[in-house]
Coordinates of C-alpha atoms in Angstrom, one line a residue:
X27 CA 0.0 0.0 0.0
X28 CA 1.0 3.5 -0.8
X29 CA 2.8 5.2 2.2
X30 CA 0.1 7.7 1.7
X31 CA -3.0 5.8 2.7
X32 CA -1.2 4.6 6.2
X33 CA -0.3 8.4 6.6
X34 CA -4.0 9.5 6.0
X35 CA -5.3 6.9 8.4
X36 CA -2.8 7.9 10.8
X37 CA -3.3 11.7 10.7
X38 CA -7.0 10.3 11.6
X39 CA -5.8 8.7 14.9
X40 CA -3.8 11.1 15.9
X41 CA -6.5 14.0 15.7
X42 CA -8.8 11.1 17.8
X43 CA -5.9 11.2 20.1
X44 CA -5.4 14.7 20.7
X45 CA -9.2 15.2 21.4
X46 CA -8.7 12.5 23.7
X47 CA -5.5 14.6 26.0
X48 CA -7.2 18.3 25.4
X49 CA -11.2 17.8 25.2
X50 CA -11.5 14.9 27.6
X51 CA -7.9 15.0 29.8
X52 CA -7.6 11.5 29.9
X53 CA -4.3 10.3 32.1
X54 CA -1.0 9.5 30.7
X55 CA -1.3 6.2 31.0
X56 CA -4.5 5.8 29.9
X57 CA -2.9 8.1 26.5
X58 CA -0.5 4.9 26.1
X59 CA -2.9 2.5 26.0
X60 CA -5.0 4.2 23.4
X61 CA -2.1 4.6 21.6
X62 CA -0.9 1.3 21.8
X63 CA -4.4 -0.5 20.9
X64 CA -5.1 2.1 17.9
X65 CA -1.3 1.4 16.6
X66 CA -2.5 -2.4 16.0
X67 CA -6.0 -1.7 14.7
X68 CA -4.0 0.8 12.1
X69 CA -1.6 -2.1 11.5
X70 CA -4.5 -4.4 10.6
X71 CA -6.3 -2.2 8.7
X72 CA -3.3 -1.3 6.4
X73 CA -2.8 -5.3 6.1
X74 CA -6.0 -5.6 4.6
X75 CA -5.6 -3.2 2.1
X76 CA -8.0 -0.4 3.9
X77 CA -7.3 3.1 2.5
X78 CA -9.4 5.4 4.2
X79 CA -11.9 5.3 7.4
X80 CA -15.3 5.3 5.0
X81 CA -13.9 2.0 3.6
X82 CA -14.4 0.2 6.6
X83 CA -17.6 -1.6 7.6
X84 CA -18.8 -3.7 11.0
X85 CA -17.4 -7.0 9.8
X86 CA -13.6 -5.5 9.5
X87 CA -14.0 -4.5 12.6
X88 CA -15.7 -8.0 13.9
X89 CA -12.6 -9.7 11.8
X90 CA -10.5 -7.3 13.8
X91 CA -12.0 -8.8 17.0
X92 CA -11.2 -11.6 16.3
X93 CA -7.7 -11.2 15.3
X94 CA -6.8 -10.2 18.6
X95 CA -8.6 -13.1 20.2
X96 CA -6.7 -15.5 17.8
X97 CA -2.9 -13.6 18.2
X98 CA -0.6 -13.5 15.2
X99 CA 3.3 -13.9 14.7
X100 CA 3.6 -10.1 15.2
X101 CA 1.2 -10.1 18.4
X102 CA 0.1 -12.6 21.5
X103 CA -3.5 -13.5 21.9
X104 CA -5.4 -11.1 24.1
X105 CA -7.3 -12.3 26.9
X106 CA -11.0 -11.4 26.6
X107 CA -10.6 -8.4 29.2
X108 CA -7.5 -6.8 26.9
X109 CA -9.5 -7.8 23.3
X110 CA -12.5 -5.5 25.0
X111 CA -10.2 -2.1 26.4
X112 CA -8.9 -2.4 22.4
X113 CA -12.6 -2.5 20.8
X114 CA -13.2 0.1 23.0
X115 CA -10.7 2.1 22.1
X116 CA -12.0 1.5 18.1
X117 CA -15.0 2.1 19.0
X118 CA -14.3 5.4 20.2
X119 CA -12.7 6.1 17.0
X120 CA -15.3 5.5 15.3
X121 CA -17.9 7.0 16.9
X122 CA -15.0 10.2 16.6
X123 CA -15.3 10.3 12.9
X124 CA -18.7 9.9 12.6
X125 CA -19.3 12.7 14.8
X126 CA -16.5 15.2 12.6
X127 CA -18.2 14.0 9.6
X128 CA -15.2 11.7 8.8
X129 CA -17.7 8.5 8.1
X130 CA -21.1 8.6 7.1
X131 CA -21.9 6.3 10.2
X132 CA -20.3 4.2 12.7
X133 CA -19.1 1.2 11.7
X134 CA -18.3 -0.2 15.2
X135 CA -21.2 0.5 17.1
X136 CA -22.9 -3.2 16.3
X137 CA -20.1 -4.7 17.4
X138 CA -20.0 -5.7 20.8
X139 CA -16.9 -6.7 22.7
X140 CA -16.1 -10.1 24.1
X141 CA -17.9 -11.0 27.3
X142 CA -15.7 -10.6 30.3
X143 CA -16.1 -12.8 33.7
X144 CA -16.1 -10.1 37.0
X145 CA -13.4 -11.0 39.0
X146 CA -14.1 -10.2 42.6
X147 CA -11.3 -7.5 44.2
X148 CA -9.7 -9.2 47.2
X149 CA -9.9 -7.1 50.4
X150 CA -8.2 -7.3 53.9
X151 CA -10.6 -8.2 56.7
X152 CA -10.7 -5.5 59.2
X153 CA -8.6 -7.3 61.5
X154 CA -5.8 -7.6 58.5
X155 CA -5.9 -4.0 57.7
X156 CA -5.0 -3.6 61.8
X157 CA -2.3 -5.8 61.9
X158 CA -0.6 -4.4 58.5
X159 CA -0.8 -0.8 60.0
X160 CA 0.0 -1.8 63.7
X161 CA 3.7 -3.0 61.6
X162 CA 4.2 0.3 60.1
X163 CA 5.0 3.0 63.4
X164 CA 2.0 2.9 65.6
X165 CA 4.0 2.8 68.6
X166 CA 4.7 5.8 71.2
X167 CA 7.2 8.3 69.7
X168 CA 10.1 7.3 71.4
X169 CA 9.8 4.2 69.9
X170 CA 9.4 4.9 66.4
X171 CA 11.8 6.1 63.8
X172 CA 10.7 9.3 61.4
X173 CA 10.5 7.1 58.3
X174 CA 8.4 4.7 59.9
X175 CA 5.9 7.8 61.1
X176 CA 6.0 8.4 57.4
X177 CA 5.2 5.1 56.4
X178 CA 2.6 4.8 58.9
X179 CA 0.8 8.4 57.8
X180 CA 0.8 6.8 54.4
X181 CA -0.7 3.6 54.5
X182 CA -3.6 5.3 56.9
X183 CA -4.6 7.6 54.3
X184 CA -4.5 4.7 52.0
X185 CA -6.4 3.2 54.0
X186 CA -8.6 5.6 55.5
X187 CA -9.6 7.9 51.8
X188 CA -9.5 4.8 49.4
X189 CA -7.0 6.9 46.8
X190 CA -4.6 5.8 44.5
X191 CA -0.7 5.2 45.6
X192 CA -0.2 7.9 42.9
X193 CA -3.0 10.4 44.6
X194 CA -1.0 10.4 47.5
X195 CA 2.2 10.4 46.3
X196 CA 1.0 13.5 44.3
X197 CA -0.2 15.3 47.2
X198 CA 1.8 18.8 47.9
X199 CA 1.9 20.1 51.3
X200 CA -0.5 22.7 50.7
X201 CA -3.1 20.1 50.0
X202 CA -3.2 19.0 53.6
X203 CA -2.7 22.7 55.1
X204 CA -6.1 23.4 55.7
X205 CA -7.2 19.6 57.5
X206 CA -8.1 19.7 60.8
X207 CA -10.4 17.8 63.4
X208 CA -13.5 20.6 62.4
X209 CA -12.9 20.2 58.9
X210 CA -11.2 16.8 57.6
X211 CA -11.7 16.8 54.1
X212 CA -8.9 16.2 51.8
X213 CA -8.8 17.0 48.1
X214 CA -7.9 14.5 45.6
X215 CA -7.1 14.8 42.1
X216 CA -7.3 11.7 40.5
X217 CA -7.4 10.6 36.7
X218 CA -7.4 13.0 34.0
X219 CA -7.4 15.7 36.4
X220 CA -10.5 15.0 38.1
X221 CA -10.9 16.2 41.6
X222 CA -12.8 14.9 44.2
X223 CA -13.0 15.7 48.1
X224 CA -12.5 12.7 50.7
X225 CA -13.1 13.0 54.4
X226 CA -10.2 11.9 56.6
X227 CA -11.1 9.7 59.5
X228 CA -9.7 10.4 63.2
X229 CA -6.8 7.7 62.5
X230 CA -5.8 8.9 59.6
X231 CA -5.6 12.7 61.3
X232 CA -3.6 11.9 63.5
X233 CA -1.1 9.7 61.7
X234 CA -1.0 12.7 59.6
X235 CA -0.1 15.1 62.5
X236 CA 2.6 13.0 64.0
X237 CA 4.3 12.8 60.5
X238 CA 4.1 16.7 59.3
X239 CA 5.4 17.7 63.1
X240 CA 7.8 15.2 63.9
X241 CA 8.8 13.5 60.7
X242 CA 8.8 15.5 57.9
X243 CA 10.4 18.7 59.0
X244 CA 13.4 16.1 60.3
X245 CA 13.2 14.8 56.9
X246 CA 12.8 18.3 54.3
X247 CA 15.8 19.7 56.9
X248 CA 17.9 17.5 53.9
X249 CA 16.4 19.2 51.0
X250 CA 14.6 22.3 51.3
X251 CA 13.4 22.2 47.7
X252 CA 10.5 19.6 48.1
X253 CA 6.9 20.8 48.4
X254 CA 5.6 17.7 48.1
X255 CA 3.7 15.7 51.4
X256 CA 5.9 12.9 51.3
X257 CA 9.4 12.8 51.1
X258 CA 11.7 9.8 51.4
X259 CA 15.3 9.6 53.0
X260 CA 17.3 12.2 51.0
X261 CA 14.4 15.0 51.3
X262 CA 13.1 14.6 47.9
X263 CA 9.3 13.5 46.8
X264 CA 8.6 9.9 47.7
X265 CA 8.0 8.2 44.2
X266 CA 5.1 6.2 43.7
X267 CA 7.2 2.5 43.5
X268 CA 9.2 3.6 46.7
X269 CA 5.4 4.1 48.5
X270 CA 4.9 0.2 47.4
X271 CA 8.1 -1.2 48.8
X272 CA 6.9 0.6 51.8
X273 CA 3.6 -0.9 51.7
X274 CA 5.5 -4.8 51.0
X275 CA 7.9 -3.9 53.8
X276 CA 5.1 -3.3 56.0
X277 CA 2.6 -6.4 55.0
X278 CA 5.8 -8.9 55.2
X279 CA 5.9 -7.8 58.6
X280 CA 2.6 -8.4 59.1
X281 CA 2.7 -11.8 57.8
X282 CA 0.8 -11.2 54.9
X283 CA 3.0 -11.3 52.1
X284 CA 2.0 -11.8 49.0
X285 CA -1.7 -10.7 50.0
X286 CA -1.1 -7.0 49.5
X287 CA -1.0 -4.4 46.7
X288 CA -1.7 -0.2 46.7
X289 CA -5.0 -1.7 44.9
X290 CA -6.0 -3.7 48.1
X291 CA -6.3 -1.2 50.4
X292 CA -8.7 0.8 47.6
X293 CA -10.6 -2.7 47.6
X294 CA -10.5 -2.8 51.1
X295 CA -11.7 0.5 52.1
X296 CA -14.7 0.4 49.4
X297 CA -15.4 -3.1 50.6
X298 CA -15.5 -2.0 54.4
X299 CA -18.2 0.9 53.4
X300 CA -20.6 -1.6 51.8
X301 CA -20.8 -3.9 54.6
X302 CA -21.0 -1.5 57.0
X303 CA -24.2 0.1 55.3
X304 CA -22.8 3.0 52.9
X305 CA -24.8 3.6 49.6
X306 CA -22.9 2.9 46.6
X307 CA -23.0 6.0 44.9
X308 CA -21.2 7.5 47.9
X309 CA -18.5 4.9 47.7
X310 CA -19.0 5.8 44.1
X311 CA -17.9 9.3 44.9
X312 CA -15.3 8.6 47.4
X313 CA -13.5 6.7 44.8
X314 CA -14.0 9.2 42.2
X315 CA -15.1 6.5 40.0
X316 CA -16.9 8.0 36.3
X317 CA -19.4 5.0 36.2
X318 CA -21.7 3.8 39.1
X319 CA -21.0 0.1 37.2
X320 CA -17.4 0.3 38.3
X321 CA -18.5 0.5 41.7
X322 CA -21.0 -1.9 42.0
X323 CA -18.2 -5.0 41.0
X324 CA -17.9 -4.2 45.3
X325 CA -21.1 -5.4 45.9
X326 CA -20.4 -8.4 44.8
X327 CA -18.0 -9.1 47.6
X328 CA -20.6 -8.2 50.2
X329 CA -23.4 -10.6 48.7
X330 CA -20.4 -13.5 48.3
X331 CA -19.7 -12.5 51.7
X332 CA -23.5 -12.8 53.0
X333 CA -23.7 -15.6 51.4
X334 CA -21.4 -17.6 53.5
X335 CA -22.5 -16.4 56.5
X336 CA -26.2 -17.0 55.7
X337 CA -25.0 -20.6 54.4
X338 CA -23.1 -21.3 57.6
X339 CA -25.5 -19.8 60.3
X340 CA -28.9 -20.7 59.4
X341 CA -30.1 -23.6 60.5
X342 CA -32.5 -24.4 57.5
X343 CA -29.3 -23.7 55.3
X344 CA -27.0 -26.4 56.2
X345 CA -27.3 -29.9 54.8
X346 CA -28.6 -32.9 57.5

């Protein structure tokens, strides 16, 4: 094919992608994966001979599907979860051109992606999420070291506001200037920008306050540069991969290796709110989620969860 057909499609995708980073602020790494799943739809177009966007109908697209399902030399099969973000990402596209007058109609929107089992988040039990955060400086003062009053402050927020490892990590010292015990709301700015306000619980607080007056002034005295909330040894902005050794440090001394990720404690803390009565459009809101759907995989965990207990506890439940 003419280098000038793959050019024309590609001037396409980009000007999909660059709506994508300035009319809908999607993330960085949600930019890559566009990116990357686009690159290979362009790459199977151009190997079927497809000049222009108008040329291509539902069953390319279908054919497309299933290419990705199947693998190739070039490229692993995709696992029904991956072969869905992709046709989302095409679909988007499509629906893009349509709407600039690029295509007559969308081509994609009969086809449907590749149905996708929900896999139930695993969550701490209470008495887990005590134990990991009992490891991490919840001693008396004298007894604890500055980093681990760092570490502690940091896995409580994680903990206690259900944000992101990169949330936190993110968080400037100004952010936190304003919390106290009358008003402990924290302000979160999660993907593309989005911001959302969390409360803090008591906990949390005062994890919080032991690390900004005894911690981190010991800590910035190394670098004065650093506005950010958390710093590690040297002064500078804790990254995001140092705040998950911390976090692995912290459940191997718990004993709960292997059980632990950043994502957990999110699981965790939604998981916690269901049981315990909240609505699911506030957990929706707490974890600054776009779609109420998202959420709701949670509830899954609680009715798994009452299930269980209804099938071990009553006694019309259990077999004679």
């Amino acid at each position: 094919m003419p280098a000038a057909n793959s050019s024309q499609i590609q001037r396409q995708i980009n000007g999909y992608l660059d709506h994508l980073l300035v009319e809908r602020g999607l993330a960085k790494n949600s930019m890559s994966a566009y990116r990357r799943d686009l690159a290979r739809y362009q790459e199977f177009l151009v190997s079927r001979g497809i000049a222009e966007f108008p040329g291509v109908t539902a069953n390319e697209i279908s054919e497309f599907l299933i290419s990705l399902r199947l693998g190739s030399d070039q490229h692993p099969a995709l696992a029904p979860s991956s072969a869905a973000r992709t046709l989302i990402a095409v679909r988007g596209l499509h629906a893009f051109l349509a709407k600039e007058g690029i295509t007559t109609s969308d081509s994609a929107r009969a086809v449907k992606p590749p149905a996708v089992s929900k896999r139930l988040p695993k969550a701490l039990t209470f008495a887990e999420i005590e134990r990991l955060l009992a490891a991490v400086g919840a001693g008396s003062d004298s007894d604890v070291s500055v980093l681990m009053m760092r570490d502690h402050a940091l896995l409580e927020l994680l903990y206690g506001t259900g944000a992101r490892i990169s949330e936190l990590t993110d968080l400037r010292l100004d952010d936190v200037s304003t919390l106290s015990k009358e008003l402990p709301i924290l302000r979160l700015k999660g993907k593309g920008n989005k911001e959302r306000l969390v409360p803090v619980g008591s906990h949390a607080l005062r994890a919080l306050e032991r690390y900004l007056v005894r911690s981190r002034p010991v800590l910035s005295g190394k670098s004065t540069s650093s506005s950010a909330l958390f710093l590690n040894a040297r002064g500078s902005k804790l990254s995001r991969q140092s705040a998950w050794t911390i976090l692995q440090a912290a459940a191997q001394r718990a004993d709960l290796a292997g059980k632990v990720s950043p994502h957990t404690m999110r699981h965790s803390f939604a998981t916690h709110l269901l049981e315990n009565g909240a609505d699911v459009r506030v957990v929706q809101e707490l974890l600054g989620h776009a779609s109420v759907t998202t959420t709701q995989i949670y509830t899954l965990v609680t009715v798994d969860q009452l299930r269980e207990v209804y099938a071990t506890a009553h006694p019309r439940a259990q077999a004679r």
